[in-house]
Amino acid sequence: MTNIYCVGRNYALHAKELQNDIPTAPFLFLKPTHALVCADDQEIVLPGGKGDLHYEAELVIHIGKAYEKGMTVDEVVDQMTIGIDFTLRDVQTACKKQGKPWLQAKGFKHSALIGTFIPFPGMEECKKTFFSLEKNDQTVQSGCIKDMIFTLQEIIDFTGLHFGIEKGDLIFTGTPEGVGAVRNGDTLRLFWGDQELGSSHVRVKGE
């Protein structure tokens, strides 16, 4: 089975926009496998009636080889795409205040949207290209992994050491600033540079 790892607070400006402390080590959480959904120009259903529902666009890497200590990102990662870590923000805020895990805020069905995978060009090449999210034909998020707090190598090493990384695993590497609300009827498009990797039409259940 695929593990879906997610890195939280990996861009300083995003941490600041949500008034969170900047972490001193990679901050990871998991999504269940049924959270995964492909951005294949189809409708996705997301939960309504639970407060603000936010998009968080990020680079997603696909593991092509089981990790062993000392391996580089370029040895371990074979593909990549752009994805969205959907978040029930009000639920997450309540969980944080109560000291509870984020599963209810992050792990609901269709909360891990991914575009089409493309070959991984290498970590250094990835630093030269911006990824972005369009909502209703307007760019709402744009970022580049060169601005991450923890590099892809640091994320791989930390995850492999503490949890293990196997072939087929996915890692959502963190979102830049600019997160915002998703509403019923929105169309979302995922871009790597000028290349569109997927799109989805949002239906918020109950709206």
Tab-separated table of C-alpha atoms in Angstrom:
chain	number	residue	atom	x	y	z
A	1	MET	CA	0.000	0.000	0.000
A	2	THR	CA	1.106	3.575	-0.649
A	3	ASN	CA	2.034	5.772	2.298
A	4	ILE	CA	1.036	9.404	1.808
A	5	TYR	CA	3.417	11.553	3.833
A	6	CYS	CA	2.848	15.301	4.089
A	7	VAL	CA	5.263	17.972	5.292
A	8	GLY	CA	3.721	20.809	7.251
A	9	ARG	CA	5.032	24.356	7.611
A	10	ASN	CA	7.864	23.932	5.105
A	11	TYR	CA	7.747	27.481	3.710
A	12	ALA	CA	8.444	30.305	6.150
A	13	LEU	CA	5.898	32.719	4.683
A	14	HIS	CA	3.162	30.069	4.846
A	15	ALA	CA	3.958	29.379	8.513
A	16	LYS	CA	3.725	33.110	9.187
A	17	GLU	CA	0.428	33.573	7.309
A	18	LEU	CA	-1.183	30.997	9.616
A	19	GLN	CA	0.628	32.426	12.667
A	20	ASN	CA	2.557	29.211	13.280
A	21	ASP	CA	6.077	28.841	14.594
A	22	ILE	CA	8.726	27.920	12.036
A	23	PRO	CA	9.771	24.311	12.751
A	24	THR	CA	13.338	23.298	13.535
A	25	ALA	CA	12.894	19.784	12.099
A	26	PRO	CA	10.592	18.422	9.375
A	27	PHE	CA	7.002	18.300	10.612
A	28	LEU	CA	5.178	15.319	9.102
A	29	PHE	CA	1.667	13.927	9.102
A	30	LEU	CA	-0.096	11.194	7.113
A	31	LYS	CA	-3.176	10.954	4.938
A	32	PRO	CA	-5.049	7.651	4.447
A	33	THR	CA	-4.933	6.048	1.002
A	34	HIS	CA	-8.597	6.797	0.302
A	35	ALA	CA	-7.737	10.505	0.468
A	36	LEU	CA	-5.950	10.149	-2.882
A	37	VAL	CA	-7.743	11.366	-6.016
A	38	CYS	CA	-6.488	12.236	-9.501
A	39	ALA	CA	-6.942	15.654	-11.100
A	40	ASP	CA	-8.260	14.240	-14.379
A	41	ASP	CA	-10.717	17.004	-15.301
A	42	GLN	CA	-13.491	15.313	-13.343
A	43	GLU	CA	-15.611	16.473	-10.428
A	44	ILE	CA	-14.345	15.833	-6.918
A	45	VAL	CA	-16.651	15.904	-3.909
A	46	LEU	CA	-15.384	17.602	-0.743
A	47	PRO	CA	-17.066	17.959	2.656
A	48	GLY	CA	-19.233	20.980	3.422
A	49	GLY	CA	-20.692	22.324	6.626
A	50	LYS	CA	-17.433	22.077	8.571
A	51	GLY	CA	-16.125	25.617	8.262
A	52	ASP	CA	-13.470	26.888	5.882
A	53	LEU	CA	-12.115	24.424	3.332
A	54	HIS	CA	-8.678	25.479	2.061
A	55	TYR	CA	-6.414	24.490	-0.828
A	56	GLU	CA	-2.676	24.005	-0.254
A	57	ALA	CA	-0.781	23.411	-3.506
A	58	GLU	CA	2.576	21.634	-3.329
A	59	LEU	CA	5.188	19.573	-5.125
A	60	VAL	CA	4.542	15.837	-4.702
A	61	ILE	CA	7.341	13.315	-5.156
A	62	HIS	CA	6.905	9.622	-5.971
A	63	ILE	CA	9.298	7.087	-4.500
A	64	GLY	CA	10.740	4.711	-7.093
A	65	LYS	CA	13.109	2.777	-4.845
A	66	ALA	CA	13.040	1.819	-1.162
A	67	TYR	CA	15.170	4.232	0.844
A	68	GLU	CA	18.351	3.191	2.593
A	69	LYS	CA	20.491	5.538	4.681
A	70	GLY	CA	22.888	7.517	2.522
A	71	MET	CA	20.799	7.444	-0.650
A	72	THR	CA	20.223	10.718	-2.459
A	73	VAL	CA	16.920	12.185	-3.601
A	74	ASP	CA	17.907	11.601	-7.201
A	75	GLU	CA	18.416	7.901	-6.450
A	76	VAL	CA	15.124	7.464	-4.589
A	77	VAL	CA	12.635	9.646	-6.486
A	78	ASP	CA	11.557	8.681	-9.997
A	79	GLN	CA	8.496	10.878	-10.655
A	80	MET	CA	6.824	14.050	-9.443
A	81	THR	CA	3.650	16.037	-9.846
A	82	ILE	CA	1.756	18.930	-8.297
A	83	GLY	CA	-0.958	18.209	-5.753
A	84	ILE	CA	-3.314	19.846	-3.299
A	85	ASP	CA	-3.469	19.076	0.401
A	86	PHE	CA	-7.086	20.055	1.107
A	87	THR	CA	-7.595	21.174	4.687
A	88	LEU	CA	-10.643	21.810	6.847
A	89	ARG	CA	-9.074	24.873	8.447
A	90	ASP	CA	-11.568	25.442	11.261
A	91	VAL	CA	-11.402	21.765	12.207
A	92	GLN	CA	-7.587	21.923	12.168
A	93	THR	CA	-7.603	24.990	14.418
A	94	ALA	CA	-9.866	23.211	16.906
A	95	CYS	CA	-7.633	20.111	16.831
A	96	LYS	CA	-4.528	22.196	17.515
A	97	LYS	CA	-6.161	23.978	20.448
A	98	GLN	CA	-7.203	20.626	21.943
A	99	GLY	CA	-3.843	18.970	21.280
A	100	LYS	CA	-5.482	16.375	19.029
A	101	PRO	CA	-4.142	14.843	15.775
A	102	TRP	CA	-5.075	16.527	12.506
A	103	LEU	CA	-6.672	13.490	10.860
A	104	GLN	CA	-10.196	14.905	10.769
A	105	ALA	CA	-8.883	18.107	9.172
A	106	LYS	CA	-6.511	16.502	6.680
A	107	GLY	CA	-7.570	12.904	6.053
A	108	PHE	CA	-11.065	13.067	4.582
A	109	LYS	CA	-11.889	11.493	1.225
A	110	HIS	CA	-10.391	13.353	-1.768
A	111	SER	CA	-8.174	15.486	0.489
A	112	ALA	CA	-5.013	14.497	-1.447
A	113	LEU	CA	-5.441	15.640	-5.050
A	114	ILE	CA	-2.620	14.815	-7.485
A	115	GLY	CA	-1.935	15.727	-11.091
A	116	THR	CA	-0.312	13.627	-13.790
A	117	PHE	CA	3.148	12.352	-12.884
A	118	ILE	CA	6.156	13.419	-14.935
A	119	PRO	CA	9.771	12.203	-14.738
A	120	PHE	CA	11.721	13.689	-11.844
A	121	PRO	CA	14.427	15.927	-13.366
A	122	GLY	CA	16.617	16.023	-10.257
A	123	MET	CA	16.557	18.223	-7.185
A	124	GLU	CA	18.756	20.966	-8.642
A	125	GLU	CA	16.636	21.253	-11.773
A	126	CYS	CA	13.482	21.464	-9.659
A	127	LYS	CA	14.863	24.569	-7.977
A	128	LYS	CA	14.689	26.404	-11.310
A	129	THR	CA	10.951	25.974	-11.925
A	130	PHE	CA	7.906	27.418	-10.172
A	131	PHE	CA	4.729	25.432	-9.584
A	132	SER	CA	1.345	27.082	-9.320
A	133	LEU	CA	-2.364	26.656	-8.729
A	134	GLU	CA	-5.082	28.414	-10.697
A	135	LYS	CA	-8.565	28.788	-9.284
A	136	ASN	CA	-11.190	29.811	-11.818
A	137	ASP	CA	-8.436	30.884	-14.261
A	138	GLN	CA	-6.665	33.101	-11.699
A	139	THR	CA	-3.293	32.168	-10.186
A	140	VAL	CA	-3.794	31.930	-6.425
A	141	GLN	CA	-0.574	30.170	-5.370
A	142	SER	CA	2.937	30.007	-6.768
A	143	GLY	CA	6.071	28.574	-5.244
A	144	CYS	CA	9.473	27.032	-5.809
A	145	ILE	CA	11.240	24.371	-3.766
A	146	LYS	CA	14.318	26.592	-3.468
A	147	ASP	CA	12.323	28.494	-0.828
A	148	MET	CA	11.537	25.452	1.318
A	149	ILE	CA	12.805	25.412	4.903
A	150	PHE	CA	13.796	21.752	4.595
A	151	THR	CA	15.209	20.497	1.300
A	152	LEU	CA	13.990	17.406	-0.485
A	153	GLN	CA	17.107	15.614	0.757
A	154	GLU	CA	16.402	16.578	4.363
A	155	ILE	CA	12.791	15.452	3.998
A	156	ILE	CA	13.825	12.106	2.498
A	157	ASP	CA	16.471	11.496	5.169
A	158	PHE	CA	14.175	12.427	8.061
A	159	THR	CA	11.232	10.408	6.756
A	160	GLY	CA	13.365	7.403	5.924
A	161	LEU	CA	15.062	7.419	9.327
A	162	HIS	CA	11.932	7.813	11.446
A	163	PHE	CA	9.229	6.056	9.424
A	164	GLY	CA	10.711	4.252	6.433
A	165	ILE	CA	10.156	4.947	2.745
A	166	GLU	CA	9.104	2.232	0.310
A	167	LYS	CA	8.606	2.090	-3.441
A	168	GLY	CA	5.290	3.708	-4.362
A	169	ASP	CA	5.150	6.085	-1.399
A	170	LEU	CA	4.177	9.716	-1.988
A	171	ILE	CA	5.456	12.788	-0.179
A	172	PHE	CA	3.609	16.119	-0.292
A	173	THR	CA	6.533	18.461	0.355
A	174	GLY	CA	4.791	21.520	1.780
A	175	THR	CA	2.848	24.523	0.539
A	176	PRO	CA	3.981	28.112	-0.041
A	177	GLU	CA	2.045	31.148	1.117
A	178	GLY	CA	-1.275	32.022	-0.482
A	179	VAL	CA	-3.578	29.294	0.791
A	180	GLY	CA	-7.250	30.116	0.605
A	181	ALA	CA	-10.827	28.942	0.474
A	182	VAL	CA	-12.345	26.454	-1.949
A	183	ARG	CA	-16.021	26.770	-2.737
A	184	ASN	CA	-18.652	24.827	-4.607
A	185	GLY	CA	-18.234	25.194	-8.371
A	186	ASP	CA	-14.550	26.182	-8.323
A	187	THR	CA	-12.275	24.859	-11.063
A	188	LEU	CA	-8.702	24.123	-9.986
A	189	ARG	CA	-5.722	23.696	-12.334
A	190	LEU	CA	-2.248	22.473	-11.386
A	191	PHE	CA	0.885	23.706	-13.171
A	192	TRP	CA	4.574	22.850	-13.258
A	193	GLY	CA	6.019	25.910	-14.977
A	194	ASP	CA	3.823	26.382	-18.040
A	195	GLN	CA	2.819	22.696	-18.165
A	196	GLU	CA	-0.652	21.877	-16.879
A	197	LEU	CA	-0.603	18.606	-14.932
A	198	GLY	CA	-4.279	18.334	-14.098
A	199	SER	CA	-7.578	20.004	-13.295
A	200	SER	CA	-10.634	19.296	-11.163
A	201	HIS	CA	-14.072	20.741	-10.623
A	202	VAL	CA	-15.103	21.068	-6.991
A	203	ARG	CA	-18.457	20.073	-5.598
A	204	VAL	CA	-18.775	20.850	-1.924
A	205	LYS	CA	-21.195	18.355	-0.427
A	206	GLY	CA	-24.332	20.007	0.887
A	207	GLU	CA	-23.843	23.331	-0.937
